[in-house]
Amino acid sequence: MIKAKNMKKISFFFFILFSVPAIATLSAQEHSSPVLTVSGEVTNPLELHLADLQNMEKDTARLLDRSGKMHLYKGVPVIKILQHAGVTLGASLRGENLSKYLLVTAADGYQVLFSLAEVDTSFINRKIILAYEMDGKALPLETGPLRLVVPAEKLPARSCFEVVAFYVGWGRE
Ligand SMILES: Nc1nc2c(c(=O)[nH]1)N[C@H]1C(S)=C(S)[C@@H](COP(=O)(O)O)O[C@H]1N2
Ligand SMILES: [Mo]
């Protein structure tokens, strides 16, 4: 028989064993810096953590690497992130809004540019995703945690690694 006194010790031990890592995980999430900021011509600027992106709508896209090898990526459709930020898309993407653009910035300073019409699925027929997984695993440290995957281009040059920011600009003077 386990004595009541020992029972208390045992339950305290299990309390510590399970609650400390849980609390540590929670605070790591709260205090960690966001992985993606979305700013510029948006009604709702965003600072997203990896978990926020993983909880959004998912899609997959295939992309050949420089050596001709095919990879399967999983992530969030870029259009969903822009919709969440309140960007003029769909029926609102007309007239003067057609000179708006998405500037994507990476941690190494690399930048790539798209007109909004190029990423809006009411204009184009391909799915551009912000990937957090390649071939079933988190992206490698050097290229992660986020990579833009732009299918249906002759080169993977706009498929920007280590994405940190989306900026929506407006081309008018
Ligand atoms: N952040 C970042 N992304 C980048 C680059 C870069 O220099 N920095 N190079 C681009 C170029 S020119 C190519 S060809 C592809 C290579 O992707 P791969 O390793 O899947 O072949 O990454 C693109 N993404
Ligand atoms: Mo390239």
PDB file of C-alpha atoms and ligand atoms in Angstrom:
ATOM      1  CA  MET A   1       0.000   0.000   0.000  1.00  0.00           C
ATOM      2  CA  ILE A   2       1.202   3.555  -0.786  1.00  0.00           C
ATOM      3  CA  LYS A   3       0.867   5.798   2.275  1.00  0.00           C
ATOM      4  CA  ALA A   4      -1.093   9.051   1.941  1.00  0.00           C
ATOM      5  CA  LYS A   5       2.072  11.085   2.614  1.00  0.00           C
ATOM      6  CA  ASN A   6       3.928   9.301  -0.182  1.00  0.00           C
ATOM      7  CA  MET A   7       0.937   9.676  -2.461  1.00  0.00           C
ATOM      8  CA  LYS A   8       1.190  13.469  -2.047  1.00  0.00           C
ATOM      9  CA  LYS A   9       4.892  13.355  -2.924  1.00  0.00           C
ATOM     10  CA  ILE A  10       4.197  11.208  -5.969  1.00  0.00           C
ATOM     11  CA  SER A  11       1.435  13.484  -7.260  1.00  0.00           C
ATOM     12  CA  PHE A  12       3.609  16.550  -6.677  1.00  0.00           C
ATOM     13  CA  PHE A  13       6.368  14.841  -8.679  1.00  0.00           C
ATOM     14  CA  PHE A  14       4.001  14.194 -11.600  1.00  0.00           C
ATOM     15  CA  PHE A  15       2.604  17.722 -11.365  1.00  0.00           C
ATOM     16  CA  ILE A  16       6.125  19.137 -11.812  1.00  0.00           C
ATOM     17  CA  LEU A  17       6.993  16.577 -14.500  1.00  0.00           C
ATOM     18  CA  PHE A  18       4.042  17.535 -16.718  1.00  0.00           C
ATOM     19  CA  SER A  19       3.290  21.156 -15.905  1.00  0.00           C
ATOM     20  CA  VAL A  20       6.811  22.619 -16.162  1.00  0.00           C
ATOM     21  CA  PRO A  21       7.383  21.620 -19.815  1.00  0.00           C
ATOM     22  CA  ALA A  22       3.814  22.725 -20.681  1.00  0.00           C
ATOM     23  CA  ILE A  23       4.315  26.160 -19.121  1.00  0.00           C
ATOM     24  CA  ALA A  24       7.777  26.435 -20.703  1.00  0.00           C
ATOM     25  CA  THR A  25       6.328  25.657 -24.151  1.00  0.00           C
ATOM     26  CA  LEU A  26       3.546  28.214 -23.720  1.00  0.00           C
ATOM     27  CA  SER A  27       5.873  31.002 -22.661  1.00  0.00           C
ATOM     28  CA  ALA A  28       8.378  30.149 -25.397  1.00  0.00           C
ATOM     29  CA  GLN A  29       5.545  30.650 -27.901  1.00  0.00           C
ATOM     30  CA  GLU A  30       4.461  33.941 -26.311  1.00  0.00           C
ATOM     31  CA  HIS A  31       7.953  35.359 -26.048  1.00  0.00           C
ATOM     32  CA  SER A  32       9.362  34.055 -29.316  1.00  0.00           C
ATOM     33  CA  SER A  33       9.510  36.676 -32.030  1.00  0.00           C
ATOM     34  CA  PRO A  34       7.038  36.415 -34.912  1.00  0.00           C
ATOM     35  CA  VAL A  35       8.247  34.585 -38.032  1.00  0.00           C
ATOM     36  CA  LEU A  36       6.346  36.802 -40.497  1.00  0.00           C
ATOM     37  CA  THR A  37       5.238  40.431 -40.507  1.00  0.00           C
ATOM     38  CA  VAL A  38       2.689  41.751 -42.990  1.00  0.00           C
ATOM     39  CA  SER A  39       2.571  45.523 -43.444  1.00  0.00           C
ATOM     40  CA  GLY A  40       1.985  48.345 -45.919  1.00  0.00           C
ATOM     41  CA  GLU A  41      -1.320  48.824 -47.756  1.00  0.00           C
ATOM     42  CA  VAL A  42      -3.248  46.515 -45.406  1.00  0.00           C
ATOM     43  CA  THR A  43      -6.171  47.248 -43.108  1.00  0.00           C
ATOM     44  CA  ASN A  44      -4.948  44.665 -40.572  1.00  0.00           C
ATOM     45  CA  PRO A  45      -1.133  44.501 -40.156  1.00  0.00           C
ATOM     46  CA  LEU A  46      -0.008  41.069 -38.947  1.00  0.00           C
ATOM     47  CA  GLU A  47       2.749  39.565 -36.824  1.00  0.00           C
ATOM     48  CA  LEU A  48       2.443  35.818 -37.219  1.00  0.00           C
ATOM     49  CA  HIS A  49       4.108  32.999 -35.308  1.00  0.00           C
ATOM     50  CA  LEU A  50       4.780  29.636 -36.919  1.00  0.00           C
ATOM     51  CA  ALA A  51       1.842  28.115 -35.004  1.00  0.00           C
ATOM     52  CA  ASP A  52      -0.512  30.797 -36.426  1.00  0.00           C
ATOM     53  CA  LEU A  53       0.523  29.832 -39.952  1.00  0.00           C
ATOM     54  CA  GLN A  54       0.233  26.111 -39.185  1.00  0.00           C
ATOM     55  CA  ASN A  55      -3.345  26.711 -37.995  1.00  0.00           C
ATOM     56  CA  MET A  56      -4.382  28.454 -41.227  1.00  0.00           C
ATOM     57  CA  GLU A  57      -5.647  26.801 -44.397  1.00  0.00           C
ATOM     58  CA  LYS A  58      -3.073  24.365 -45.845  1.00  0.00           C
ATOM     59  CA  ASP A  59      -2.109  23.549 -49.385  1.00  0.00           C
ATOM     60  CA  THR A  60       0.715  21.779 -51.176  1.00  0.00           C
ATOM     61  CA  ALA A  61       2.828  22.730 -54.168  1.00  0.00           C
ATOM     62  CA  ARG A  62       5.598  21.017 -56.104  1.00  0.00           C
ATOM     63  CA  LEU A  63       8.818  22.715 -57.125  1.00  0.00           C
ATOM     64  CA  LEU A  64      11.935  21.569 -58.969  1.00  0.00           C
ATOM     65  CA  ASP A  65      15.166  22.584 -57.270  1.00  0.00           C
ATOM     66  CA  ARG A  66      18.239  23.901 -59.122  1.00  0.00           C
ATOM     67  CA  SER A  67      19.495  20.373 -59.674  1.00  0.00           C
ATOM     68  CA  GLY A  68      16.224  19.236 -61.268  1.00  0.00           C
ATOM     69  CA  LYS A  69      14.922  17.298 -58.249  1.00  0.00           C
ATOM     70  CA  MET A  70      11.186  17.568 -57.439  1.00  0.00           C
ATOM     71  CA  HIS A  71      10.090  18.446 -53.894  1.00  0.00           C
ATOM     72  CA  LEU A  72       6.672  18.559 -52.268  1.00  0.00           C
ATOM     73  CA  TYR A  73       6.056  21.618 -50.088  1.00  0.00           C
ATOM     74  CA  LYS A  74       3.243  22.243 -47.602  1.00  0.00           C
ATOM     75  CA  GLY A  75       2.159  25.648 -46.310  1.00  0.00           C
ATOM     76  CA  VAL A  76      -0.398  28.459 -46.381  1.00  0.00           C
ATOM     77  CA  PRO A  77      -1.710  29.886 -49.662  1.00  0.00           C
ATOM     78  CA  VAL A  78      -0.250  33.422 -49.881  1.00  0.00           C
ATOM     79  CA  ILE A  79      -3.681  34.726 -50.887  1.00  0.00           C
ATOM     80  CA  LYS A  80      -5.078  33.577 -47.496  1.00  0.00           C
ATOM     81  CA  ILE A  81      -2.426  35.548 -45.585  1.00  0.00           C
ATOM     82  CA  LEU A  82      -3.137  38.654 -47.674  1.00  0.00           C
ATOM     83  CA  GLN A  83      -6.911  38.255 -47.211  1.00  0.00           C
ATOM     84  CA  HIS A  84      -6.356  37.963 -43.447  1.00  0.00           C
ATOM     85  CA  ALA A  85      -4.345  41.221 -43.561  1.00  0.00           C
ATOM     86  CA  GLY A  86      -7.126  42.996 -45.468  1.00  0.00           C
ATOM     87  CA  VAL A  87      -5.522  43.528 -48.863  1.00  0.00           C
ATOM     88  CA  THR A  88      -7.622  44.616 -51.879  1.00  0.00           C
ATOM     89  CA  LEU A  89      -8.113  41.307 -53.703  1.00  0.00           C
ATOM     90  CA  GLY A  90     -10.804  39.559 -55.736  1.00  0.00           C
ATOM     91  CA  ALA A  91     -13.572  41.989 -56.655  1.00  0.00           C
ATOM     92  CA  SER A  92     -11.595  44.912 -55.105  1.00  0.00           C
ATOM     93  CA  LEU A  93      -8.550  44.270 -57.280  1.00  0.00           C
ATOM     94  CA  ARG A  94      -9.359  46.620 -60.137  1.00  0.00           C
ATOM     95  CA  GLY A  95      -8.748  50.211 -61.239  1.00  0.00           C
ATOM     96  CA  GLU A  96      -6.004  51.964 -59.295  1.00  0.00           C
ATOM     97  CA  ASN A  97      -5.518  48.901 -57.055  1.00  0.00           C
ATOM     98  CA  LEU A  98      -3.989  47.057 -60.012  1.00  0.00           C
ATOM     99  CA  SER A  99      -0.733  48.925 -59.427  1.00  0.00           C
ATOM    100  CA  LYS A 100      -0.349  47.401 -55.957  1.00  0.00           C
ATOM    101  CA  TYR A 101       2.420  44.887 -55.353  1.00  0.00           C
ATOM    102  CA  LEU A 102       3.681  42.344 -52.856  1.00  0.00           C
ATOM    103  CA  LEU A 103       7.334  42.743 -51.861  1.00  0.00           C
ATOM    104  CA  VAL A 104       8.717  39.650 -50.117  1.00  0.00           C
ATOM    105  CA  THR A 105      11.846  40.043 -47.970  1.00  0.00           C
ATOM    106  CA  ALA A 106      14.131  37.259 -46.728  1.00  0.00           C
ATOM    107  CA  ALA A 107      16.466  37.144 -43.726  1.00  0.00           C
ATOM    108  CA  ASP A 108      19.517  37.322 -46.048  1.00  0.00           C
ATOM    109  CA  GLY A 109      18.203  40.527 -47.654  1.00  0.00           C
ATOM    110  CA  TYR A 110      16.987  38.787 -50.832  1.00  0.00           C
ATOM    111  CA  GLN A 111      13.771  40.365 -52.116  1.00  0.00           C
ATOM    112  CA  VAL A 112      11.237  39.332 -54.744  1.00  0.00           C
ATOM    113  CA  LEU A 113       8.306  41.257 -56.167  1.00  0.00           C
ATOM    114  CA  PHE A 114       4.854  40.300 -57.485  1.00  0.00           C
ATOM    115  CA  SER A 115       1.995  42.440 -58.681  1.00  0.00           C
ATOM    116  CA  LEU A 116      -1.086  41.656 -56.564  1.00  0.00           C
ATOM    117  CA  ALA A 117      -2.771  40.292 -59.685  1.00  0.00           C
ATOM    118  CA  GLU A 118       0.020  37.694 -59.930  1.00  0.00           C
ATOM    119  CA  VAL A 119      -0.852  36.215 -56.541  1.00  0.00           C
ATOM    120  CA  ASP A 120      -4.630  36.656 -56.624  1.00  0.00           C
ATOM    121  CA  THR A 121      -6.347  33.397 -57.564  1.00  0.00           C
ATOM    122  CA  SER A 122      -9.148  35.344 -59.260  1.00  0.00           C
ATOM    123  CA  PHE A 123      -6.486  36.363 -61.820  1.00  0.00           C
ATOM    124  CA  ILE A 124      -4.113  33.430 -61.922  1.00  0.00           C
ATOM    125  CA  ASN A 125      -4.483  29.699 -61.988  1.00  0.00           C
ATOM    126  CA  ARG A 126      -1.615  28.564 -59.794  1.00  0.00           C
ATOM    127  CA  LYS A 127      -1.209  28.272 -56.062  1.00  0.00           C
ATOM    128  CA  ILE A 128       1.651  30.237 -54.542  1.00  0.00           C
ATOM    129  CA  ILE A 129       2.210  29.069 -50.979  1.00  0.00           C
ATOM    130  CA  LEU A 130       4.304  30.148 -48.012  1.00  0.00           C
ATOM    131  CA  ALA A 131       5.740  26.756 -47.086  1.00  0.00           C
ATOM    132  CA  TYR A 132       6.819  25.556 -43.641  1.00  0.00           C
ATOM    133  CA  GLU A 133       7.396  21.941 -44.695  1.00  0.00           C
ATOM    134  CA  MET A 134       9.352  20.210 -47.474  1.00  0.00           C
ATOM    135  CA  ASP A 135       8.961  16.493 -48.209  1.00  0.00           C
ATOM    136  CA  GLY A 136       7.127  15.936 -44.905  1.00  0.00           C
ATOM    137  CA  LYS A 137       9.686  17.681 -42.680  1.00  0.00           C
ATOM    138  CA  ALA A 138      10.213  21.212 -41.342  1.00  0.00           C
ATOM    139  CA  LEU A 139      12.357  23.224 -43.752  1.00  0.00           C
ATOM    140  CA  PRO A 140      16.123  22.990 -43.204  1.00  0.00           C
ATOM    141  CA  LEU A 141      17.579  25.708 -40.937  1.00  0.00           C
ATOM    142  CA  GLU A 142      19.401  27.435 -43.813  1.00  0.00           C
ATOM    143  CA  THR A 143      16.238  27.888 -45.884  1.00  0.00           C
ATOM    144  CA  GLY A 144      13.528  27.973 -43.211  1.00  0.00           C
ATOM    145  CA  PRO A 145      11.382  28.343 -41.333  1.00  0.00           C
ATOM    146  CA  LEU A 146       9.394  29.756 -44.285  1.00  0.00           C
ATOM    147  CA  ARG A 147       9.883  29.506 -48.040  1.00  0.00           C
ATOM    148  CA  LEU A 148       7.794  30.991 -50.790  1.00  0.00           C
ATOM    149  CA  VAL A 149       6.945  28.314 -53.376  1.00  0.00           C
ATOM    150  CA  VAL A 150       6.074  29.734 -56.779  1.00  0.00           C
ATOM    151  CA  PRO A 151       5.065  26.989 -59.215  1.00  0.00           C
ATOM    152  CA  ALA A 152       4.815  27.323 -63.005  1.00  0.00           C
ATOM    153  CA  GLU A 153       7.907  29.485 -63.542  1.00  0.00           C
ATOM    154  CA  LYS A 154      10.927  28.423 -65.615  1.00  0.00           C
ATOM    155  CA  LEU A 155      13.279  29.243 -62.704  1.00  0.00           C
ATOM    156  CA  PRO A 156      12.907  28.873 -58.912  1.00  0.00           C
ATOM    157  CA  ALA A 157      14.461  32.333 -58.415  1.00  0.00           C
ATOM    158  CA  ARG A 158      11.289  33.936 -56.977  1.00  0.00           C
ATOM    159  CA  SER A 159      10.831  31.004 -54.604  1.00  0.00           C
ATOM    160  CA  CYS A 160      12.413  32.973 -51.809  1.00  0.00           C
ATOM    161  CA  PHE A 161      13.980  31.122 -48.824  1.00  0.00           C
ATOM    162  CA  GLU A 162      13.866  32.269 -45.175  1.00  0.00           C
ATOM    163  CA  VAL A 163      10.984  34.707 -45.751  1.00  0.00           C
ATOM    164  CA  VAL A 164      10.512  37.207 -42.906  1.00  0.00           C
ATOM    165  CA  ALA A 165       8.230  39.935 -44.291  1.00  0.00           C
ATOM    166  CA  PHE A 166       5.443  40.725 -46.728  1.00  0.00           C
ATOM    167  CA  TYR A 167       5.030  44.379 -47.650  1.00  0.00           C
ATOM    168  CA  VAL A 168       2.141  45.561 -49.799  1.00  0.00           C
ATOM    169  CA  GLY A 169       3.045  48.665 -51.793  1.00  0.00           C
ATOM    170  CA  TRP A 170       1.163  50.906 -54.160  1.00  0.00           C
ATOM    171  CA  GLY A 171       2.622  51.974 -57.477  1.00  0.00           C
ATOM    172  CA  ARG A 172       0.909  55.349 -57.864  1.00  0.00           C
ATOM    173  CA  GLU A 173       2.949  58.550 -57.509  1.00  0.00           C
TER     174      GLU A 173
HETATM  175  N1  LIG B   1      16.444  34.107 -49.466  1.00  0.00           N
HETATM  176  C1  LIG B   1      16.875  33.673 -50.656  1.00  0.00           C
HETATM  177  N2  LIG B   1      16.039  32.939 -51.410  1.00  0.00           N
HETATM  178  C2  LIG B   1      16.458  32.491 -52.630  1.00  0.00           C
HETATM  179  C3  LIG B   1      17.732  32.815 -53.126  1.00  0.00           C
HETATM  180  C4  LIG B   1      18.582  33.612 -52.295  1.00  0.00           C
HETATM  181  O1  LIG B   1      19.728  33.950 -52.627  1.00  0.00           O
HETATM  182  N3  LIG B   1      18.116  34.012 -51.059  1.00  0.00           N
HETATM  183  N4  LIG B   1      18.101  32.379 -54.361  1.00  0.00           N
HETATM  184  C5  LIG B   1      17.027  32.070 -55.321  1.00  0.00           C
HETATM  185  C6  LIG B   1      17.493  31.421 -56.526  1.00  0.00           C
HETATM  186  S1  LIG B   1      18.339  32.399 -57.620  1.00  0.00           S
HETATM  187  C7  LIG B   1      17.222  30.097 -56.809  1.00  0.00           C
HETATM  188  S2  LIG B   1      17.677  29.421 -58.272  1.00  0.00           S
HETATM  189  C8  LIG B   1      16.481  29.242 -55.847  1.00  0.00           C
HETATM  190  C9  LIG B   1      17.163  27.908 -55.600  1.00  0.00           C
HETATM  191  O2  LIG B   1      16.301  27.053 -54.945  1.00  0.00           O
HETATM  192  P1  LIG B   1      16.629  25.501 -54.718  1.00  0.00           P
HETATM  193  O3  LIG B   1      17.693  25.416 -53.674  1.00  0.00           O
HETATM  194  O4  LIG B   1      15.349  24.855 -54.302  1.00  0.00           O
HETATM  195  O5  LIG B   1      17.145  24.948 -56.009  1.00  0.00           O
HETATM  196  O6  LIG B   1      16.289  29.891 -54.602  1.00  0.00           O
HETATM  197  C10 LIG B   1      15.900  31.239 -54.690  1.00  0.00           C
HETATM  198  N5  LIG B   1      15.589  31.727 -53.362  1.00  0.00           N
HETATM  199 MO    MO B   2      18.950  31.042 -59.371  1.00  0.00          MO
END
